[in-house]
mmCIF file of C-alpha atoms in Angstrom:
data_model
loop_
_atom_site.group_PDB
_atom_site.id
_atom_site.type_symbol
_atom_site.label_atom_id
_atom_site.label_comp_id
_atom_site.label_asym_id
_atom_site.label_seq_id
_atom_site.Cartn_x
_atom_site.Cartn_y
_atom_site.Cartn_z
ATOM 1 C CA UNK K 1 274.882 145.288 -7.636
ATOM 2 C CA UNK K 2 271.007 145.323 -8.682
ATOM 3 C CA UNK K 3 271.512 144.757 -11.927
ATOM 4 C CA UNK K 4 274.258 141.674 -11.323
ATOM 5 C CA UNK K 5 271.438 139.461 -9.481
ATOM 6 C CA UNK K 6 268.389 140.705 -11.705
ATOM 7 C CA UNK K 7 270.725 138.691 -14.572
ATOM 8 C CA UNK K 8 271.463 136.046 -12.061
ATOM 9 C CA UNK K 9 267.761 135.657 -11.911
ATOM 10 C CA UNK K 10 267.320 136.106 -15.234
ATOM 11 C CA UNK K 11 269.872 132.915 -15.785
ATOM 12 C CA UNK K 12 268.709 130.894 -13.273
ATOM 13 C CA UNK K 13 265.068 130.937 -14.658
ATOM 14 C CA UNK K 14 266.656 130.486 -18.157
ATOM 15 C CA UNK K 15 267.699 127.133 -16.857
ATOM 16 C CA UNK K 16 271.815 128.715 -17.388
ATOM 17 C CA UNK K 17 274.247 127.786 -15.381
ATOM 18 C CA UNK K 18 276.462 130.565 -13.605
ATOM 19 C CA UNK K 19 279.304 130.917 -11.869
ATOM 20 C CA UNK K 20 279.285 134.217 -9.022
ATOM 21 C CA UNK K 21 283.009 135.622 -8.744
ATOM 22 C CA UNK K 22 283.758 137.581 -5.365
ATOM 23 C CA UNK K 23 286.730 138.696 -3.801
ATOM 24 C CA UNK K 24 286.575 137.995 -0.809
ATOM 25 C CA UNK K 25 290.117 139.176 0.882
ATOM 26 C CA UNK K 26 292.967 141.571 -0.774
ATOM 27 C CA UNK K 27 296.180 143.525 -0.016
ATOM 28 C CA UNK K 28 298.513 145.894 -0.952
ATOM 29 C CA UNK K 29 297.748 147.819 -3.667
ATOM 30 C CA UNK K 30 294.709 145.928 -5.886
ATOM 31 C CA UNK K 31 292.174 146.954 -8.225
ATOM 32 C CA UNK K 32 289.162 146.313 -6.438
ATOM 33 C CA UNK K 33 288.319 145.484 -2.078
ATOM 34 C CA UNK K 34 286.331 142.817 -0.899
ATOM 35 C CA UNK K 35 282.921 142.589 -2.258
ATOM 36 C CA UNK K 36 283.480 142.879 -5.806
ATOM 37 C CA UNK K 37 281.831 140.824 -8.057
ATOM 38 C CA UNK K 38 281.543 139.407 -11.444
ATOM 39 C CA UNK K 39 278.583 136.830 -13.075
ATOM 40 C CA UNK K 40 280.329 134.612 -15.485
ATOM 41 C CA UNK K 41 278.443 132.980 -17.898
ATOM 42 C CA UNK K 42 279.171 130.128 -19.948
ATOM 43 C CA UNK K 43 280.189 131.845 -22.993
ATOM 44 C CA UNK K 44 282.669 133.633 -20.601
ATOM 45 C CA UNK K 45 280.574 137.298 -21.066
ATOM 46 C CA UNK K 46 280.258 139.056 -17.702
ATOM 47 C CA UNK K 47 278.043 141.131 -15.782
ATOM 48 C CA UNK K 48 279.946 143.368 -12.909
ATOM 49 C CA UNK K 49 283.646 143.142 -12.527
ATOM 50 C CA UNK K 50 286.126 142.877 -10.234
ATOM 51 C CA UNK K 51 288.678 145.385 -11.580
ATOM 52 C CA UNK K 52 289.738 144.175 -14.764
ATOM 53 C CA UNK K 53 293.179 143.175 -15.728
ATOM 54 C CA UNK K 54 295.362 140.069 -15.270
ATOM 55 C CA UNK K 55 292.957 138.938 -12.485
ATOM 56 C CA UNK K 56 289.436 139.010 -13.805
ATOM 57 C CA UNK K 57 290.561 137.682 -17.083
ATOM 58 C CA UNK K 58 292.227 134.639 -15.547
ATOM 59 C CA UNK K 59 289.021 134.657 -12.700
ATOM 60 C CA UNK K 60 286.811 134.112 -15.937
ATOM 61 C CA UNK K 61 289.045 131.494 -17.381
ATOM 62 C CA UNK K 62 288.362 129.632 -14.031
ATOM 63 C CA UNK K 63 284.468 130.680 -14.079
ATOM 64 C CA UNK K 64 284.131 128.568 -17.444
ATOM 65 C CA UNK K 65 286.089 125.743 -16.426
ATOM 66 C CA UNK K 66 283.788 125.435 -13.035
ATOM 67 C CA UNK K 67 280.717 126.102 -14.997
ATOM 68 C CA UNK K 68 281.957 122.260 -17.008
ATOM 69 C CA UNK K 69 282.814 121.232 -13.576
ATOM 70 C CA UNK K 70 279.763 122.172 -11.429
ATOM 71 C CA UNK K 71 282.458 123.356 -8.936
ATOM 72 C CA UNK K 72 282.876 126.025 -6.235
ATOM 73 C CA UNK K 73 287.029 127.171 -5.306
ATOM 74 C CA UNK K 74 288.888 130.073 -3.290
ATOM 75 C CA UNK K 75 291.230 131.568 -5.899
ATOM 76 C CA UNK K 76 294.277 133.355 -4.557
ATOM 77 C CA UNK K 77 296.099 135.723 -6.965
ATOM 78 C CA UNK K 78 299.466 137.660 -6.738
ATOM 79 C CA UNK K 79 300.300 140.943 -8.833
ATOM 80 C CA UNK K 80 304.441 140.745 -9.114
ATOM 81 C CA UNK K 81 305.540 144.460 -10.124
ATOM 82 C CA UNK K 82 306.807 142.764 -13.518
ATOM 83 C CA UNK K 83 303.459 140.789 -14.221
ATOM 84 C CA UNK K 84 301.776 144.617 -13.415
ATOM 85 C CA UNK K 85 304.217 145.872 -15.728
ATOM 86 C CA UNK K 86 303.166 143.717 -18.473
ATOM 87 C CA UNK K 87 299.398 143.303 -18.343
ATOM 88 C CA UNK K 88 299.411 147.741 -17.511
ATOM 89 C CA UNK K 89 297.519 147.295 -15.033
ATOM 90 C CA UNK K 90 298.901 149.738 -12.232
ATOM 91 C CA UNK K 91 298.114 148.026 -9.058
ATOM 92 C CA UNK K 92 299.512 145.492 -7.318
ATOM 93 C CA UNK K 93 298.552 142.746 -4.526
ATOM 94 C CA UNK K 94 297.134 139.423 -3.300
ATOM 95 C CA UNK K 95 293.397 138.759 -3.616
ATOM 96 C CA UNK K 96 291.411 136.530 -2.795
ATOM 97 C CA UNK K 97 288.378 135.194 -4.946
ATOM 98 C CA UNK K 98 285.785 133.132 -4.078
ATOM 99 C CA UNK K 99 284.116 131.308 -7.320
ATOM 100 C CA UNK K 100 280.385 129.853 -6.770
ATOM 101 C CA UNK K 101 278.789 127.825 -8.781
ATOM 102 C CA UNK K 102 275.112 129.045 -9.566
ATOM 103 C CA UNK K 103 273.084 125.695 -9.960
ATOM 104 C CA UNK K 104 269.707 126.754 -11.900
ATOM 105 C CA UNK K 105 267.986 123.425 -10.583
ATOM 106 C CA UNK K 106 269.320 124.312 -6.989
ATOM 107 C CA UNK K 107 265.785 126.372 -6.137
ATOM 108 C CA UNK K 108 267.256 127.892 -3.357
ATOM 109 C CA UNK K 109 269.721 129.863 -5.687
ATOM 110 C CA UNK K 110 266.493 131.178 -7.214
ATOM 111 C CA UNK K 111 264.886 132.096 -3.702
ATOM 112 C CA UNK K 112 267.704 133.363 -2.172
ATOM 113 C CA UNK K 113 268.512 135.765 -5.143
ATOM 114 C CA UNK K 114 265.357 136.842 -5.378
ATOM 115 C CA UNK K 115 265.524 137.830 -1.361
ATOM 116 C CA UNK K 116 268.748 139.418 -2.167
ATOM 117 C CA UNK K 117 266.489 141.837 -5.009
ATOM 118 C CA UNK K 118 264.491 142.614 -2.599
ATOM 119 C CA UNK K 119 266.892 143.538 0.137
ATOM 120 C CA UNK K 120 268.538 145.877 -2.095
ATOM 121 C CA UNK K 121 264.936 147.817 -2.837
ATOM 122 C CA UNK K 122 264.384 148.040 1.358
ATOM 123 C CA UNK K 123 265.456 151.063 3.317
ATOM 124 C CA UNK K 124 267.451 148.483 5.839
ATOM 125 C CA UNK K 125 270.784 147.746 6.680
ATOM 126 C CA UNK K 126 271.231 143.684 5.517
ATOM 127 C CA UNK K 127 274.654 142.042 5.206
ATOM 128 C CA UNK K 128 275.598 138.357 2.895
ATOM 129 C CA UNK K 129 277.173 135.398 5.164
ATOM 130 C CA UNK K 130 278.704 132.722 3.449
ATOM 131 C CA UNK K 131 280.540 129.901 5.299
ATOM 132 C CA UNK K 132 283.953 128.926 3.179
ATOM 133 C CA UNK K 133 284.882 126.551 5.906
ATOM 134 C CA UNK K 134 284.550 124.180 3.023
ATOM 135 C CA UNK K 135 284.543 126.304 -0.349
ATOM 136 C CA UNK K 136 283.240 122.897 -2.074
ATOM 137 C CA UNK K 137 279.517 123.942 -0.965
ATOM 138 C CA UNK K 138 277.460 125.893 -1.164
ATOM 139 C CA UNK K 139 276.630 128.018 2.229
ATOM 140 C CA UNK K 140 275.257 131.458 1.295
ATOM 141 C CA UNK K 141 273.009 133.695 3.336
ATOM 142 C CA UNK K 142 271.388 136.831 4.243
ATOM 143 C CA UNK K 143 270.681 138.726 7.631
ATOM 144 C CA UNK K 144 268.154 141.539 7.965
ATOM 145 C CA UNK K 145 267.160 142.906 11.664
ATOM 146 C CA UNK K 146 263.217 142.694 10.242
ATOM 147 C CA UNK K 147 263.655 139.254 8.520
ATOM 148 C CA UNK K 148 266.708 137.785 10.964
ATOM 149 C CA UNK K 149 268.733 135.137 8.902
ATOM 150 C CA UNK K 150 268.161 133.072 5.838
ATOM 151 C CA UNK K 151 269.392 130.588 3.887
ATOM 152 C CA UNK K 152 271.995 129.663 6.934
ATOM 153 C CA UNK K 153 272.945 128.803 10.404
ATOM 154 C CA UNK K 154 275.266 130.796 12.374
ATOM 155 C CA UNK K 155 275.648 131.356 15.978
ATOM 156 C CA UNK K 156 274.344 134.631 17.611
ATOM 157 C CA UNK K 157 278.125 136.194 18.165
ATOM 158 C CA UNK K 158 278.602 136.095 14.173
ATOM 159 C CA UNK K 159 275.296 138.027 13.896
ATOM 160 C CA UNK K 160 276.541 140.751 16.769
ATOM 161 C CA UNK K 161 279.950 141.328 14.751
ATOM 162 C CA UNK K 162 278.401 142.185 11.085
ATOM 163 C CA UNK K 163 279.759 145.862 10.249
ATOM 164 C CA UNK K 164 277.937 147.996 7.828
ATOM 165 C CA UNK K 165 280.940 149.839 6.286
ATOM 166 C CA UNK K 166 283.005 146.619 5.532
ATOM 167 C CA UNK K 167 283.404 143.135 3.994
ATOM 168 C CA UNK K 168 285.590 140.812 5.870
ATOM 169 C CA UNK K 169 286.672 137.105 6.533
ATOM 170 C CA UNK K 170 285.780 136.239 10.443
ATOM 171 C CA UNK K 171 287.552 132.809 12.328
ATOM 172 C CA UNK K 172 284.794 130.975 14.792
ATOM 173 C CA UNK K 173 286.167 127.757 16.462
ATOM 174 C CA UNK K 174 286.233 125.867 13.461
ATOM 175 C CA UNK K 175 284.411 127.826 10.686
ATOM 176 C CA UNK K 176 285.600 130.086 8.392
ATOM 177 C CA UNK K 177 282.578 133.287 7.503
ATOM 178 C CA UNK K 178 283.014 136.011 4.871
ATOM 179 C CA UNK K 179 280.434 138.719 5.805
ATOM 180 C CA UNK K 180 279.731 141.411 3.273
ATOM 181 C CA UNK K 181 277.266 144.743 4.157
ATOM 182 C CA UNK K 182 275.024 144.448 1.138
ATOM 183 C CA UNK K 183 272.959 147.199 1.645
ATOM 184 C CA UNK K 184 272.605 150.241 3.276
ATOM 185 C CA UNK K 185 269.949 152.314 4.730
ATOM 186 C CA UNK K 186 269.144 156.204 3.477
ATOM 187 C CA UNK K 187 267.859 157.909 0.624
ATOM 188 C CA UNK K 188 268.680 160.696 -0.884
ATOM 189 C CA UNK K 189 266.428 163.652 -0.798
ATOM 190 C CA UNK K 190 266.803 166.309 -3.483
ATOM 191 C CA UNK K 191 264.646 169.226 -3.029
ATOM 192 C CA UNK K 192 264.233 170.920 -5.950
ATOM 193 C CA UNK K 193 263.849 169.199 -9.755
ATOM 194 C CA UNK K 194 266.023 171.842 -11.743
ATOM 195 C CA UNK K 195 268.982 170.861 -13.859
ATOM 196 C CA UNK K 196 271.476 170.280 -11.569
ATOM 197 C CA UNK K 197 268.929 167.784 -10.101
ATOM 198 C CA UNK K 198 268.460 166.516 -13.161
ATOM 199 C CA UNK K 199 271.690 165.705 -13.951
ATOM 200 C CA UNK K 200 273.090 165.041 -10.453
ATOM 201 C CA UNK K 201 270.507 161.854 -10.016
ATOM 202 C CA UNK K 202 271.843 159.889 -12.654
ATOM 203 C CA UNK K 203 275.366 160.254 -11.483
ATOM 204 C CA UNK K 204 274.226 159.505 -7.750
ATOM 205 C CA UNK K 205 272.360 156.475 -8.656
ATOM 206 C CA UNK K 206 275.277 155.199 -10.450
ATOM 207 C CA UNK K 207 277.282 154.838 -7.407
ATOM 208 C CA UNK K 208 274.475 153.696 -5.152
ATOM 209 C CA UNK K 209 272.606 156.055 -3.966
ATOM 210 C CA UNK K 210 268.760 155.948 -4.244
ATOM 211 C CA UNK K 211 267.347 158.797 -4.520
ATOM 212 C CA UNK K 212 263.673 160.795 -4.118
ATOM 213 C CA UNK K 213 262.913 163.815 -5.621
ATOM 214 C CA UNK K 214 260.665 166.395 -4.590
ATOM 215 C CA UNK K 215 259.669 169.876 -6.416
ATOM 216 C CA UNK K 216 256.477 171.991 -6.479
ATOM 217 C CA UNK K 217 255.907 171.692 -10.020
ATOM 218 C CA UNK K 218 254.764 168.492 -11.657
ATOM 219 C CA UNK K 219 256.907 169.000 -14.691
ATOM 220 C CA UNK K 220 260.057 169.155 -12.817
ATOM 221 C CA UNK K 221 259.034 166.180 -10.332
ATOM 222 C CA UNK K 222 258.253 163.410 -12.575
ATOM 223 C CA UNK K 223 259.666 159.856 -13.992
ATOM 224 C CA UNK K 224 259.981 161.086 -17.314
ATOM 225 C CA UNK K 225 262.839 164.077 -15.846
ATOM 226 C CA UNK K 226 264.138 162.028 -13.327
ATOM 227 C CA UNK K 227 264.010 157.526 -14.394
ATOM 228 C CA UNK K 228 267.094 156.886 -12.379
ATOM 229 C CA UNK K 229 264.893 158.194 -8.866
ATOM 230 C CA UNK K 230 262.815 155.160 -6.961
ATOM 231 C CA UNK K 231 260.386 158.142 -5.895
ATOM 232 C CA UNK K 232 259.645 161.733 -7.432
ATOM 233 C CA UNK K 233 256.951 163.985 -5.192
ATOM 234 C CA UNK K 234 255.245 167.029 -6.094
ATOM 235 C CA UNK K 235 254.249 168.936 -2.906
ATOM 236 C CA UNK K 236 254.882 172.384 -0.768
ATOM 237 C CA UNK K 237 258.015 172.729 0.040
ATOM 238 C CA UNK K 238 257.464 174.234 3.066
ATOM 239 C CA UNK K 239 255.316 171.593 4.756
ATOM 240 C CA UNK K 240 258.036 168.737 3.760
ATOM 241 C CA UNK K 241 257.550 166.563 6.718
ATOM 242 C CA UNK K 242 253.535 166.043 4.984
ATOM 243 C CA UNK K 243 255.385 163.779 2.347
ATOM 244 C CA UNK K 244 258.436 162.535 3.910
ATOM 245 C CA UNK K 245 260.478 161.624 6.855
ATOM 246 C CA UNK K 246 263.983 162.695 7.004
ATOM 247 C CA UNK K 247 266.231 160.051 9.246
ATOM 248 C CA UNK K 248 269.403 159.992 10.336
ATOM 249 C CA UNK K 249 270.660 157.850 8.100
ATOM 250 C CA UNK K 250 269.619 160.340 4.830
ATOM 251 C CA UNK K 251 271.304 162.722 2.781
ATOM 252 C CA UNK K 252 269.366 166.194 1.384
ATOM 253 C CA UNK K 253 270.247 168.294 -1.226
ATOM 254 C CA UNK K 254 268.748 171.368 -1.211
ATOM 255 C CA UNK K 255 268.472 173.620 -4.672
ATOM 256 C CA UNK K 256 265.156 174.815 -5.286
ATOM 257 C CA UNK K 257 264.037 176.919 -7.893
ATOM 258 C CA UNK K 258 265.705 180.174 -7.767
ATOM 259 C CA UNK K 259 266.576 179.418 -4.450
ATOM 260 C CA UNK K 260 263.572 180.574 -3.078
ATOM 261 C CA UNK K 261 262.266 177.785 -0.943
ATOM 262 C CA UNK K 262 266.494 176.758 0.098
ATOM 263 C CA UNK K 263 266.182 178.652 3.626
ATOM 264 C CA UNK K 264 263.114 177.125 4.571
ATOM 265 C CA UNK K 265 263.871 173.955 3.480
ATOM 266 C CA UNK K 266 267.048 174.266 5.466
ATOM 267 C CA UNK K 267 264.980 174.984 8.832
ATOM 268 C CA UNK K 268 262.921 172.163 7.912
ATOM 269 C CA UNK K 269 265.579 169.562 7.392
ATOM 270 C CA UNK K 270 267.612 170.815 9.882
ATOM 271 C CA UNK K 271 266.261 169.564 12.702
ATOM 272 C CA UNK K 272 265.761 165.763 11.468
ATOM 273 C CA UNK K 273 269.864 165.744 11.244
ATOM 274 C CA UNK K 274 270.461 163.611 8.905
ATOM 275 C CA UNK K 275 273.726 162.099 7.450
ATOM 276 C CA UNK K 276 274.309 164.728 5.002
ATOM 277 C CA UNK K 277 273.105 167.771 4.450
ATOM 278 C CA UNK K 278 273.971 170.390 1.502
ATOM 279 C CA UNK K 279 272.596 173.031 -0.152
ATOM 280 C CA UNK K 280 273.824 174.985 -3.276
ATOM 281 C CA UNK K 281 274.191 178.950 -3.369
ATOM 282 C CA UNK K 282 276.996 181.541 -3.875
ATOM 283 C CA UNK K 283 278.507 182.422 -0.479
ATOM 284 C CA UNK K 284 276.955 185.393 0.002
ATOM 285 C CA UNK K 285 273.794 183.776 0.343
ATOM 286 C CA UNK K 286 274.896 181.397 2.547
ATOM 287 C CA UNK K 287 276.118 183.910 5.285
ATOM 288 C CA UNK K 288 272.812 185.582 5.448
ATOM 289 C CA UNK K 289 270.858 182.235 5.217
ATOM 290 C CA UNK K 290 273.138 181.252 8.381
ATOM 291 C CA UNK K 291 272.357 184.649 9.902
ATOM 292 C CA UNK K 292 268.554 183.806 9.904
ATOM 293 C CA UNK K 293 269.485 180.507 11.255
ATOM 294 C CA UNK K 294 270.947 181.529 14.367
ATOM 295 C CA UNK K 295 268.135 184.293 14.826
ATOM 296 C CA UNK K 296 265.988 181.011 14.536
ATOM 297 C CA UNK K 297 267.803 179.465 17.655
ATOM 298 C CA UNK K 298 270.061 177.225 15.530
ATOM 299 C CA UNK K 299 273.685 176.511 16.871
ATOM 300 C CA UNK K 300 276.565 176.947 15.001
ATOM 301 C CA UNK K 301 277.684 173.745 15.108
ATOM 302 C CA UNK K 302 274.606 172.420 14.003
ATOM 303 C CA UNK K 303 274.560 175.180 11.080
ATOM 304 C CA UNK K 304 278.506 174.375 10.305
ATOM 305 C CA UNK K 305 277.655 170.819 9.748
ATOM 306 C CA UNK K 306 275.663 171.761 6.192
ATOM 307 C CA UNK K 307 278.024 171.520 3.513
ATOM 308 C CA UNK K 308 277.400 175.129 1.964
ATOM 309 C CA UNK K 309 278.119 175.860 -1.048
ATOM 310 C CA UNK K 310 277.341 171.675 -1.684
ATOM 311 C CA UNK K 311 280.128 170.068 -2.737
ATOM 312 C CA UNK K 312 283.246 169.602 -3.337
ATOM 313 C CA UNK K 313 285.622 172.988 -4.340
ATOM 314 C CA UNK K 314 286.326 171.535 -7.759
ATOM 315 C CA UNK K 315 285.587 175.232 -9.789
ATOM 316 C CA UNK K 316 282.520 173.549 -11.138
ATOM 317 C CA UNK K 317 280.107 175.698 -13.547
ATOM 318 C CA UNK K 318 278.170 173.595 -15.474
ATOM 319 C CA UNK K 319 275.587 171.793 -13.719
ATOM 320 C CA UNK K 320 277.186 168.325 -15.045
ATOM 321 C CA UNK K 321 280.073 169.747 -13.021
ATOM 322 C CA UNK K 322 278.366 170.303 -10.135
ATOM 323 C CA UNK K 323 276.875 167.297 -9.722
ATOM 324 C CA UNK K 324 280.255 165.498 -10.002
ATOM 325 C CA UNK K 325 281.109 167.939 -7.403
ATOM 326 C CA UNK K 326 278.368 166.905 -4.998
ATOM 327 C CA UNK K 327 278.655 163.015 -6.031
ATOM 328 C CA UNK K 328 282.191 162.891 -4.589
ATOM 329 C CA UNK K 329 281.381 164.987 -1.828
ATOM 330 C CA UNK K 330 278.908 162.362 -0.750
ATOM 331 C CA UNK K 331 280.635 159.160 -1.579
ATOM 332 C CA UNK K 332 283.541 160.721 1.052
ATOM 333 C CA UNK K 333 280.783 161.415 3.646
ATOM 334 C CA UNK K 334 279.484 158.243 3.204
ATOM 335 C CA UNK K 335 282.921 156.453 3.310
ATOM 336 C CA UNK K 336 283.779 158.435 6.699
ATOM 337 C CA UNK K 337 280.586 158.520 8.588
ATOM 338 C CA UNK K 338 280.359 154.445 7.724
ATOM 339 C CA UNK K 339 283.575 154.087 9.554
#
């Protein structure tokens, strides 16, 4: 998503023309939801997608006609089981698109993407509002609790329905909104800078998860190991709350060298009960970490709710493995607790 509108911005101040594909509505059995995008540029190269197949190539066909147009449309599209048949692609549906036409001598296209930059970097639920009551214009904006709206007018009830865990099309007397969640709060803590860390961050920050890193050694907690983390820390590990603050919106993962630090990390973390919390270690471990626990006047509800061993029962080994593990572990937590 970052890297779509850092081109955007990077076209607009180019003085290039763009056109921003969405989908905006689908059903049945589609590629991609609501809140996929695509940039199409004029040369009909992309950056994003919205699933590939019949309907982004035909999307981008449109995108270069409205780029010679200066035009905005809602798209609808329907898979047939013979056209799925013949372009292989396996899914099936209606979607809606919604094509807008990026004006680079508009300056509130420039503004408005570069608030949208910035919302992404903030630790703050914010959602996009556009108004396709008419898709001919252009009304396109964005809603933070800190900054309130921008960009566009709505009345109050629009702003008490946005949901965080879904994009959605919402009737009101005589408008038409699509609201999108564009970003949501958390981070990621990873205790511990080892190589599953190091090769679990990547994969985490590929699906959209920022994450911080924290170790004792300055080797292991440093840009150079870990350039996909917005934040690495070198500190003790067992005075964590001296260098961060663990909300409940956050996920920790706990694997610190040679497991030494995990348990009191665990007590540490515990407490601040965030969204996710898992920690790495054979079994065997893990029943005498939880014994401590409870000696430690933890409940066991509060110690069953750590995901121990961390993720997902895939028979990983390798530490690529077991950060594919964890990855899909968390993408389902995040899925479920977001509704």
């Amino acid at each position: 998503m970052k890297k779509l509108f850092q081109e955007l911005k990077r076209c607009l101040l180019n003085h290039e023309n763009t056109v921003l594909v969405t989908i905006i509505a689908s059903s049945g059995s589609t590629p991609r939801g609501a809140g996929s995008r695509m940039l199409v540029k004029r040369d009909g190269s992309i950056v994003g997608t919205i699933g590939g197949g019949i309907v982004e190539y035909k999307c981008i066909q449109k995108a270069v006609d409205a780029l010679q147009k200066g035009s905005f449309s809602i798209e609808g599209f329907t898979l047939a089981k013979d056209e799925v048949y013949k372009t292989g692609n396996v899914s099936g549906g209606n979607v809606d698109v919604y094509m807008q036409f990026m004006d680079s001598d508009d300056a509130s296209c420039l503004s408005l993407c570069d608030d949208i930059i910035d919302a992404l970097d903030t630790n703050e639920d914010s959602w996009l509002i556009l108004d396709i009551s008419d898709h001919t214009c252009w009304h396109m904006g964005l809603y933070s609790a800190s900054k309130g709206l921008r960009y566009i007018d709505v009345d109050d009830e629009i702003i008490d329905s946005l949901e965080i865990h879904r994009a959605y099309q919402k009737p009101y007397h005589d408008k038409l909104y699509y609201l999108e969640p564009l970003m949501q709060s958390g981070f990621v803590y990873v205790f511990g800078g080892g190589h599953v860390a190091q090769a679990l961050v990547p994969v985490l920050t590929f699906v959209g998860f920022r994450c911080v890193v924290m170790d004792d050694r300055e080797q292991f907690a440093n840009k150079d190991v870990f350039p996909d983390a917005i934040q690495t820390i070198v500190g003790d590990m067992e005075h964590i709350d001296q260098y961060v603050h663990i909300q409940k919106t956050d996920y920790v993962c706990i694997m610190s060298r040679g497991h030494q630090y995990d348990l009191e990390l665990q007590k540490q973390v515990l407490s601040a009960k965030p969204k996710y919390l898992g920690m790495i270690g054979s079994r065997r471990k893990i029943a005498r970490n939880k014994e401590v626990l409870l000696e430690c006047g933890f409940s066991e509800e509060e110690i069953d709710a750590c995901h121990m061993p961390i993720g997902l029962d895939i028979k990983a080994v390798t530490p690529q493995e077991i950060a594919i593990s964890i990855t899909g572990e968390m993408i389902m937590i995040r899925a479920l607790k977001s509704g």
